């Protein structure tokens, strides 16, 4: 079995590659290192079943492939807002190119979509049937609307070409290999605590998120690809906490006094985020297993080992 993982040198993609490599299949890792890191996949570089391809998904590519895991796209606001036009091109052209490759090779296709398609939700928790509340002209729209059009394209290939597709909507994920500069709250807090900086909270800190450990997420992706379920399917942890609560958890892990500073709330940042995962439970027999405190501790240990990098 030959797999193509786009964005394979990234946070989630590299963990997915670990799982696939341990199954004994052949893996093409495609990444242009816009946000990926070679250190995430270097432990496979001498393996005969692994091939690294430095390539931008907005450009066409031809490969003999059985399954495509399309994860390529900057996923944190800091990175996707750096070049919003490029982000939109990645979501549209990148997905179109991978869908056409899947059609050409009669390959199975999995799209990593996002909970951001729900925008700042008016329904809580968010089921897959909720159509979202997205600002289509806001500063986050390059990502939110980009993923919405990626989902639309995927379903059009299903309807027009009977392509075998699966769509996952990924909620907030954390764990080892997160970038310290990606601007997401877990990595921000841990990096700030390790470097003696105050923890930065945007707004009043009462906004909530639901954090899923990366190993649980990857198990969900794998189960979806090897199922008959098309989706979209929410994959995330419904254990919801506020940003203030998260800051206290991080402070307690470091067992020292850490100050907090407050900055203005970002435009269009969701006030609530929590997945309804009943569909994943029913269709995939999936739900998260990693305790949040255990997962945070593993993430902190990773940052401690890699802080100098």
mmCIF file of C-alpha atoms in Angstrom:
data_model
loop_
_atom_site.group_PDB
_atom_site.id
_atom_site.type_symbol
_atom_site.label_atom_id
_atom_site.label_comp_id
_atom_site.label_asym_id
_atom_site.label_seq_id
_atom_site.Cartn_x
_atom_site.Cartn_y
_atom_site.Cartn_z
ATOM 1 C CA UNK A 1 0.000 0.000 0.000
ATOM 2 C CA UNK A 2 1.391 3.402 -1.013
ATOM 3 C CA UNK A 3 0.368 6.466 0.975
ATOM 4 C CA UNK A 4 0.868 10.146 0.206
ATOM 5 C CA UNK A 5 0.767 12.452 3.241
ATOM 6 C CA UNK A 6 0.718 16.125 2.279
ATOM 7 C CA UNK A 7 1.986 18.365 5.047
ATOM 8 C CA UNK A 8 3.777 15.294 6.342
ATOM 9 C CA UNK A 9 6.589 17.220 8.044
ATOM 10 C CA UNK A 10 4.091 19.204 10.116
ATOM 11 C CA UNK A 11 2.809 18.652 13.626
ATOM 12 C CA UNK A 12 -0.100 16.311 12.851
ATOM 13 C CA UNK A 13 1.274 14.960 9.575
ATOM 14 C CA UNK A 14 4.485 13.667 11.137
ATOM 15 C CA UNK A 15 2.582 11.788 13.840
ATOM 16 C CA UNK A 16 0.358 10.262 11.150
ATOM 17 C CA UNK A 17 3.467 9.169 9.229
ATOM 18 C CA UNK A 18 4.785 7.488 12.384
ATOM 19 C CA UNK A 19 1.589 5.444 12.616
ATOM 20 C CA UNK A 20 1.603 4.509 8.917
ATOM 21 C CA UNK A 21 5.298 3.605 8.911
ATOM 22 C CA UNK A 22 4.771 1.349 11.895
ATOM 23 C CA UNK A 23 2.119 -0.486 9.841
ATOM 24 C CA UNK A 24 4.788 -1.361 7.254
ATOM 25 C CA UNK A 25 3.405 0.503 4.213
ATOM 26 C CA UNK A 26 5.268 2.806 1.805
ATOM 27 C CA UNK A 27 4.985 6.514 2.598
ATOM 28 C CA UNK A 28 5.554 9.574 0.448
ATOM 29 C CA UNK A 29 5.878 12.640 2.668
ATOM 30 C CA UNK A 30 5.117 15.795 0.693
ATOM 31 C CA UNK A 31 5.947 19.161 2.264
ATOM 32 C CA UNK A 32 7.428 22.507 1.226
ATOM 33 C CA UNK A 33 8.374 23.333 4.843
ATOM 34 C CA UNK A 34 6.242 26.466 4.945
ATOM 35 C CA UNK A 35 5.368 25.474 8.525
ATOM 36 C CA UNK A 36 6.686 21.902 8.640
ATOM 37 C CA UNK A 37 10.010 20.910 10.161
ATOM 38 C CA UNK A 38 12.457 18.316 8.872
ATOM 39 C CA UNK A 39 13.297 17.294 12.455
ATOM 40 C CA UNK A 40 9.776 15.847 12.745
ATOM 41 C CA UNK A 41 10.454 13.168 10.125
ATOM 42 C CA UNK A 42 14.253 12.779 10.073
ATOM 43 C CA UNK A 43 14.053 9.511 12.043
ATOM 44 C CA UNK A 44 12.536 7.904 8.917
ATOM 45 C CA UNK A 45 14.870 9.377 6.289
ATOM 46 C CA UNK A 46 17.007 6.209 5.913
ATOM 47 C CA UNK A 47 14.046 3.832 5.876
ATOM 48 C CA UNK A 48 13.464 2.089 2.542
ATOM 49 C CA UNK A 49 9.683 2.588 2.905
ATOM 50 C CA UNK A 50 9.903 6.370 3.285
ATOM 51 C CA UNK A 51 10.433 9.073 0.670
ATOM 52 C CA UNK A 52 10.535 12.816 1.301
ATOM 53 C CA UNK A 53 9.284 15.056 -1.531
ATOM 54 C CA UNK A 54 9.917 18.791 -1.225
ATOM 55 C CA UNK A 55 6.936 20.131 -3.144
ATOM 56 C CA UNK A 56 4.249 22.816 -2.979
ATOM 57 C CA UNK A 57 0.737 21.361 -3.236
ATOM 58 C CA UNK A 58 -0.407 24.330 -5.317
ATOM 59 C CA UNK A 59 1.695 22.761 -8.114
ATOM 60 C CA UNK A 60 0.582 19.531 -9.759
ATOM 61 C CA UNK A 61 2.407 16.275 -9.093
ATOM 62 C CA UNK A 62 2.066 12.736 -10.452
ATOM 63 C CA UNK A 63 2.641 9.670 -8.260
ATOM 64 C CA UNK A 64 1.567 6.047 -8.190
ATOM 65 C CA UNK A 65 -0.509 6.101 -5.017
ATOM 66 C CA UNK A 66 -3.259 4.208 -3.177
ATOM 67 C CA UNK A 67 -4.276 6.603 -0.419
ATOM 68 C CA UNK A 68 -3.927 10.379 -0.084
ATOM 69 C CA UNK A 69 -4.002 12.031 3.331
ATOM 70 C CA UNK A 70 -4.338 15.735 2.513
ATOM 71 C CA UNK A 71 -3.158 17.706 5.548
ATOM 72 C CA UNK A 72 -1.092 20.442 3.866
ATOM 73 C CA UNK A 73 -2.103 23.916 5.046
ATOM 74 C CA UNK A 74 -0.868 26.311 7.741
ATOM 75 C CA UNK A 75 -3.277 25.753 10.637
ATOM 76 C CA UNK A 76 -2.580 28.454 13.214
ATOM 77 C CA UNK A 77 -3.917 32.017 12.798
ATOM 78 C CA UNK A 78 -0.417 33.479 13.119
ATOM 79 C CA UNK A 79 0.835 31.424 10.178
ATOM 80 C CA UNK A 80 -2.200 31.392 7.896
ATOM 81 C CA UNK A 81 -2.686 35.169 8.278
ATOM 82 C CA UNK A 82 0.965 35.844 7.372
ATOM 83 C CA UNK A 83 0.114 35.316 3.690
ATOM 84 C CA UNK A 84 -3.675 34.933 3.426
ATOM 85 C CA UNK A 85 -3.657 34.767 -0.380
ATOM 86 C CA UNK A 86 -1.192 31.882 -0.271
ATOM 87 C CA UNK A 87 -3.337 30.174 2.392
ATOM 88 C CA UNK A 88 -6.402 30.411 0.158
ATOM 89 C CA UNK A 89 -4.428 29.049 -2.808
ATOM 90 C CA UNK A 90 -3.241 26.109 -0.688
ATOM 91 C CA UNK A 91 -6.812 25.287 0.365
ATOM 92 C CA UNK A 92 -8.280 25.582 -3.126
ATOM 93 C CA UNK A 93 -5.533 24.704 -5.614
ATOM 94 C CA UNK A 94 -3.783 22.284 -3.282
ATOM 95 C CA UNK A 95 -6.984 20.359 -2.640
ATOM 96 C CA UNK A 96 -7.935 20.449 -6.335
ATOM 97 C CA UNK A 97 -4.531 19.039 -7.313
ATOM 98 C CA UNK A 98 -4.747 16.242 -4.747
ATOM 99 C CA UNK A 99 -8.308 15.363 -5.759
ATOM 100 C CA UNK A 100 -7.272 15.192 -9.416
ATOM 101 C CA UNK A 101 -4.348 12.962 -8.460
ATOM 102 C CA UNK A 102 -6.729 10.726 -6.508
ATOM 103 C CA UNK A 103 -9.040 10.543 -9.538
ATOM 104 C CA UNK A 104 -6.122 9.768 -11.858
ATOM 105 C CA UNK A 105 -4.834 6.984 -9.580
ATOM 106 C CA UNK A 106 -8.236 5.761 -8.351
ATOM 107 C CA UNK A 107 -6.905 6.459 -4.872
ATOM 108 C CA UNK A 108 -8.819 6.970 -1.646
ATOM 109 C CA UNK A 109 -8.750 10.574 -0.395
ATOM 110 C CA UNK A 110 -8.956 12.027 3.119
ATOM 111 C CA UNK A 111 -9.300 15.776 3.615
ATOM 112 C CA UNK A 112 -8.165 17.325 6.874
ATOM 113 C CA UNK A 113 -10.752 20.041 7.311
ATOM 114 C CA UNK A 114 -11.255 22.020 10.489
ATOM 115 C CA UNK A 115 -13.652 23.097 13.211
ATOM 116 C CA UNK A 116 -13.019 26.619 11.887
ATOM 117 C CA UNK A 117 -15.696 25.940 9.258
ATOM 118 C CA UNK A 118 -18.170 26.519 12.128
ATOM 119 C CA UNK A 119 -16.777 30.042 12.638
ATOM 120 C CA UNK A 120 -17.860 31.713 15.876
ATOM 121 C CA UNK A 121 -20.607 29.150 16.543
ATOM 122 C CA UNK A 122 -24.140 29.962 17.592
ATOM 123 C CA UNK A 123 -24.796 26.289 18.427
ATOM 124 C CA UNK A 124 -22.888 24.585 21.223
ATOM 125 C CA UNK A 125 -21.448 21.980 21.092
ATOM 126 C CA UNK A 126 -21.046 21.868 17.314
ATOM 127 C CA UNK A 127 -22.527 18.907 15.391
ATOM 128 C CA UNK A 128 -21.552 18.179 11.798
ATOM 129 C CA UNK A 129 -25.012 19.299 10.671
ATOM 130 C CA UNK A 130 -24.346 22.870 11.856
ATOM 131 C CA UNK A 131 -23.640 25.080 8.834
ATOM 132 C CA UNK A 132 -21.526 27.582 10.723
ATOM 133 C CA UNK A 133 -21.264 31.309 11.376
ATOM 134 C CA UNK A 134 -18.246 32.452 9.369
ATOM 135 C CA UNK A 135 -17.220 35.991 8.477
ATOM 136 C CA UNK A 136 -16.387 35.500 4.805
ATOM 137 C CA UNK A 137 -14.483 38.809 4.579
ATOM 138 C CA UNK A 138 -12.658 38.710 7.935
ATOM 139 C CA UNK A 139 -8.982 38.147 8.660
ATOM 140 C CA UNK A 140 -9.572 34.433 9.358
ATOM 141 C CA UNK A 141 -11.598 33.829 6.193
ATOM 142 C CA UNK A 142 -8.572 32.714 4.157
ATOM 143 C CA UNK A 143 -8.513 29.601 6.345
ATOM 144 C CA UNK A 144 -12.200 29.250 7.313
ATOM 145 C CA UNK A 145 -13.544 29.730 3.801
ATOM 146 C CA UNK A 146 -10.546 27.947 2.308
ATOM 147 C CA UNK A 147 -11.457 24.776 4.168
ATOM 148 C CA UNK A 148 -15.135 25.198 3.299
ATOM 149 C CA UNK A 149 -14.314 25.291 -0.417
ATOM 150 C CA UNK A 150 -11.971 22.305 0.069
ATOM 151 C CA UNK A 151 -14.903 20.339 1.517
ATOM 152 C CA UNK A 152 -17.114 21.494 -1.362
ATOM 153 C CA UNK A 153 -14.554 20.389 -3.959
ATOM 154 C CA UNK A 154 -14.228 16.996 -2.296
ATOM 155 C CA UNK A 155 -17.967 16.389 -2.433
ATOM 156 C CA UNK A 156 -18.099 17.544 -6.058
ATOM 157 C CA UNK A 157 -15.463 14.929 -6.950
ATOM 158 C CA UNK A 158 -17.561 12.355 -5.104
ATOM 159 C CA UNK A 159 -20.716 13.347 -6.968
ATOM 160 C CA UNK A 160 -19.144 13.803 -10.413
ATOM 161 C CA UNK A 161 -16.458 11.101 -10.400
ATOM 162 C CA UNK A 162 -17.524 8.720 -7.624
ATOM 163 C CA UNK A 163 -14.214 9.395 -5.882
ATOM 164 C CA UNK A 164 -13.731 7.643 -2.552
ATOM 165 C CA UNK A 165 -13.483 10.517 -0.062
ATOM 166 C CA UNK A 166 -13.446 11.062 3.698
ATOM 167 C CA UNK A 167 -13.623 14.442 5.439
ATOM 168 C CA UNK A 168 -12.527 15.084 9.012
ATOM 169 C CA UNK A 169 -13.151 18.322 10.890
ATOM 170 C CA UNK A 170 -10.256 18.654 13.316
ATOM 171 C CA UNK A 171 -10.723 20.506 16.588
ATOM 172 C CA UNK A 172 -7.946 22.030 18.722
ATOM 173 C CA UNK A 173 -5.057 19.577 18.925
ATOM 174 C CA UNK A 174 -1.908 19.655 21.044
ATOM 175 C CA UNK A 175 1.124 17.507 21.778
ATOM 176 C CA UNK A 176 4.810 17.001 20.977
ATOM 177 C CA UNK A 177 6.132 18.627 17.768
ATOM 178 C CA UNK A 178 3.984 21.725 18.081
ATOM 179 C CA UNK A 179 5.992 24.761 17.011
ATOM 180 C CA UNK A 180 6.846 27.167 19.800
ATOM 181 C CA UNK A 181 6.141 30.088 17.441
ATOM 182 C CA UNK A 182 2.832 28.929 15.974
ATOM 183 C CA UNK A 183 0.741 31.274 18.097
ATOM 184 C CA UNK A 184 -1.624 28.620 19.466
ATOM 185 C CA UNK A 185 -2.496 28.885 23.107
ATOM 186 C CA UNK A 186 -1.017 25.610 24.426
ATOM 187 C CA UNK A 187 2.371 26.138 22.768
ATOM 188 C CA UNK A 188 2.295 29.856 23.660
ATOM 189 C CA UNK A 189 1.732 29.178 27.359
ATOM 190 C CA UNK A 190 4.318 26.397 27.607
ATOM 191 C CA UNK A 191 6.978 28.368 25.731
ATOM 192 C CA UNK A 192 6.317 31.513 27.768
ATOM 193 C CA UNK A 193 6.502 29.568 31.030
ATOM 194 C CA UNK A 194 9.775 27.920 29.999
ATOM 195 C CA UNK A 195 11.401 31.198 28.952
ATOM 196 C CA UNK A 196 10.358 33.244 31.964
ATOM 197 C CA UNK A 197 7.725 35.321 30.187
ATOM 198 C CA UNK A 198 4.236 36.152 31.491
ATOM 199 C CA UNK A 199 1.399 34.088 30.023
ATOM 200 C CA UNK A 200 -0.508 36.131 27.425
ATOM 201 C CA UNK A 201 -4.299 35.918 27.508
ATOM 202 C CA UNK A 202 -6.335 37.546 24.747
ATOM 203 C CA UNK A 203 -9.630 39.032 25.920
ATOM 204 C CA UNK A 204 -10.880 38.099 29.382
ATOM 205 C CA UNK A 205 -9.823 34.443 29.117
ATOM 206 C CA UNK A 206 -13.373 33.154 29.519
ATOM 207 C CA UNK A 207 -13.474 31.874 25.941
ATOM 208 C CA UNK A 208 -13.369 28.078 25.789
ATOM 209 C CA UNK A 209 -11.587 25.443 23.739
ATOM 210 C CA UNK A 210 -11.582 21.637 23.700
ATOM 211 C CA UNK A 211 -8.091 20.163 23.430
ATOM 212 C CA UNK A 212 -7.392 16.751 21.859
ATOM 213 C CA UNK A 213 -4.026 15.012 22.233
ATOM 214 C CA UNK A 214 -2.373 14.379 18.868
ATOM 215 C CA UNK A 215 -2.207 10.559 19.241
ATOM 216 C CA UNK A 216 -5.974 10.445 19.757
ATOM 217 C CA UNK A 217 -6.495 12.620 16.683
ATOM 218 C CA UNK A 218 -4.282 10.418 14.510
ATOM 219 C CA UNK A 219 -6.201 7.325 15.627
ATOM 220 C CA UNK A 220 -9.385 9.090 14.517
ATOM 221 C CA UNK A 221 -7.914 9.941 11.110
ATOM 222 C CA UNK A 222 -6.799 6.350 10.622
ATOM 223 C CA UNK A 223 -10.178 4.904 11.577
ATOM 224 C CA UNK A 224 -11.945 7.310 9.221
ATOM 225 C CA UNK A 225 -9.737 6.469 6.242
ATOM 226 C CA UNK A 226 -10.284 2.742 6.787
ATOM 227 C CA UNK A 227 -14.043 3.097 7.181
ATOM 228 C CA UNK A 228 -16.932 3.483 4.757
ATOM 229 C CA UNK A 229 -17.841 6.831 6.337
ATOM 230 C CA UNK A 230 -17.617 9.861 4.077
ATOM 231 C CA UNK A 231 -18.228 12.540 6.692
ATOM 232 C CA UNK A 232 -17.694 15.254 7.548
ATOM 233 C CA UNK A 233 -16.820 13.809 10.968
ATOM 234 C CA UNK A 234 -15.766 15.847 13.986
ATOM 235 C CA UNK A 235 -12.594 14.567 15.621
ATOM 236 C CA UNK A 236 -11.761 16.335 18.871
ATOM 237 C CA UNK A 237 -12.006 16.101 22.630
ATOM 238 C CA UNK A 238 -15.310 17.344 24.092
ATOM 239 C CA UNK A 239 -13.603 18.157 27.414
ATOM 240 C CA UNK A 240 -14.096 21.937 27.348
ATOM 241 C CA UNK A 241 -12.032 24.380 29.414
ATOM 242 C CA UNK A 242 -11.567 28.147 29.457
ATOM 243 C CA UNK A 243 -8.298 29.807 28.547
ATOM 244 C CA UNK A 244 -8.056 31.051 32.129
ATOM 245 C CA UNK A 245 -8.362 27.469 33.393
ATOM 246 C CA UNK A 246 -5.686 26.370 30.928
ATOM 247 C CA UNK A 247 -3.314 29.080 32.161
ATOM 248 C CA UNK A 248 -3.731 27.848 35.750
ATOM 249 C CA UNK A 249 -3.070 24.236 34.702
ATOM 250 C CA UNK A 250 0.147 25.294 32.950
ATOM 251 C CA UNK A 251 1.261 27.395 35.932
ATOM 252 C CA UNK A 252 0.673 24.463 38.298
ATOM 253 C CA UNK A 253 2.754 22.180 36.061
ATOM 254 C CA UNK A 254 5.730 24.507 36.484
ATOM 255 C CA UNK A 255 5.164 24.868 40.205
ATOM 256 C CA UNK A 256 6.242 28.508 40.305
ATOM 257 C CA UNK A 257 4.740 31.982 40.231
ATOM 258 C CA UNK A 258 4.101 33.069 36.647
ATOM 259 C CA UNK A 259 2.447 36.438 35.924
ATOM 260 C CA UNK A 260 -0.366 36.899 33.402
ATOM 261 C CA UNK A 261 -0.873 39.756 30.969
ATOM 262 C CA UNK A 262 -4.003 40.562 28.967
ATOM 263 C CA UNK A 263 -4.228 41.764 25.367
ATOM 264 C CA UNK A 264 -7.206 42.680 23.136
ATOM 265 C CA UNK A 265 -9.390 39.869 21.827
ATOM 266 C CA UNK A 266 -8.544 39.025 18.177
ATOM 267 C CA UNK A 267 -11.085 39.713 15.444
ATOM 268 C CA UNK A 268 -13.488 36.811 14.764
ATOM 269 C CA UNK A 269 -11.844 34.561 17.374
ATOM 270 C CA UNK A 270 -14.520 32.058 18.499
ATOM 271 C CA UNK A 271 -15.894 32.445 22.017
ATOM 272 C CA UNK A 272 -16.743 28.754 22.323
ATOM 273 C CA UNK A 273 -15.413 25.619 20.693
ATOM 274 C CA UNK A 274 -16.506 22.085 21.577
ATOM 275 C CA UNK A 275 -17.147 19.124 19.279
ATOM 276 C CA UNK A 276 -20.171 16.913 19.293
ATOM 277 C CA UNK A 277 -18.486 13.548 18.631
ATOM 278 C CA UNK A 278 -21.532 11.268 18.597
ATOM 279 C CA UNK A 279 -21.017 10.541 14.882
ATOM 280 C CA UNK A 280 -17.383 9.506 15.444
ATOM 281 C CA UNK A 281 -18.444 7.251 18.310
ATOM 282 C CA UNK A 282 -21.175 5.623 16.232
ATOM 283 C CA UNK A 283 -19.461 5.339 12.828
ATOM 284 C CA UNK A 284 -15.816 4.892 13.842
ATOM 285 C CA UNK A 285 -16.009 3.560 17.386
ATOM 286 C CA UNK A 286 -13.679 6.448 18.244
ATOM 287 C CA UNK A 287 -13.384 8.740 21.217
ATOM 288 C CA UNK A 288 -10.334 10.351 22.871
ATOM 289 C CA UNK A 289 -8.476 8.352 25.504
ATOM 290 C CA UNK A 290 -5.526 10.511 26.620
ATOM 291 C CA UNK A 291 -6.149 12.380 29.883
ATOM 292 C CA UNK A 292 -5.562 16.120 29.464
ATOM 293 C CA UNK A 293 -3.134 16.415 32.381
ATOM 294 C CA UNK A 294 -1.094 13.496 31.053
ATOM 295 C CA UNK A 295 -1.062 14.950 27.552
ATOM 296 C CA UNK A 296 -0.016 18.400 28.762
ATOM 297 C CA UNK A 297 2.822 16.870 30.772
ATOM 298 C CA UNK A 298 4.100 15.006 27.680
ATOM 299 C CA UNK A 299 3.919 18.227 25.683
ATOM 300 C CA UNK A 300 5.838 20.181 28.321
ATOM 301 C CA UNK A 301 8.541 17.493 28.415
ATOM 302 C CA UNK A 302 8.897 17.727 24.630
ATOM 303 C CA UNK A 303 9.285 21.521 24.806
ATOM 304 C CA UNK A 304 11.874 21.208 27.556
ATOM 305 C CA UNK A 305 13.947 18.811 25.420
ATOM 306 C CA UNK A 306 13.712 21.001 22.317
ATOM 307 C CA UNK A 307 13.675 24.527 23.729
ATOM 308 C CA UNK A 308 17.100 25.404 22.325
ATOM 309 C CA UNK A 309 16.044 24.500 18.785
#
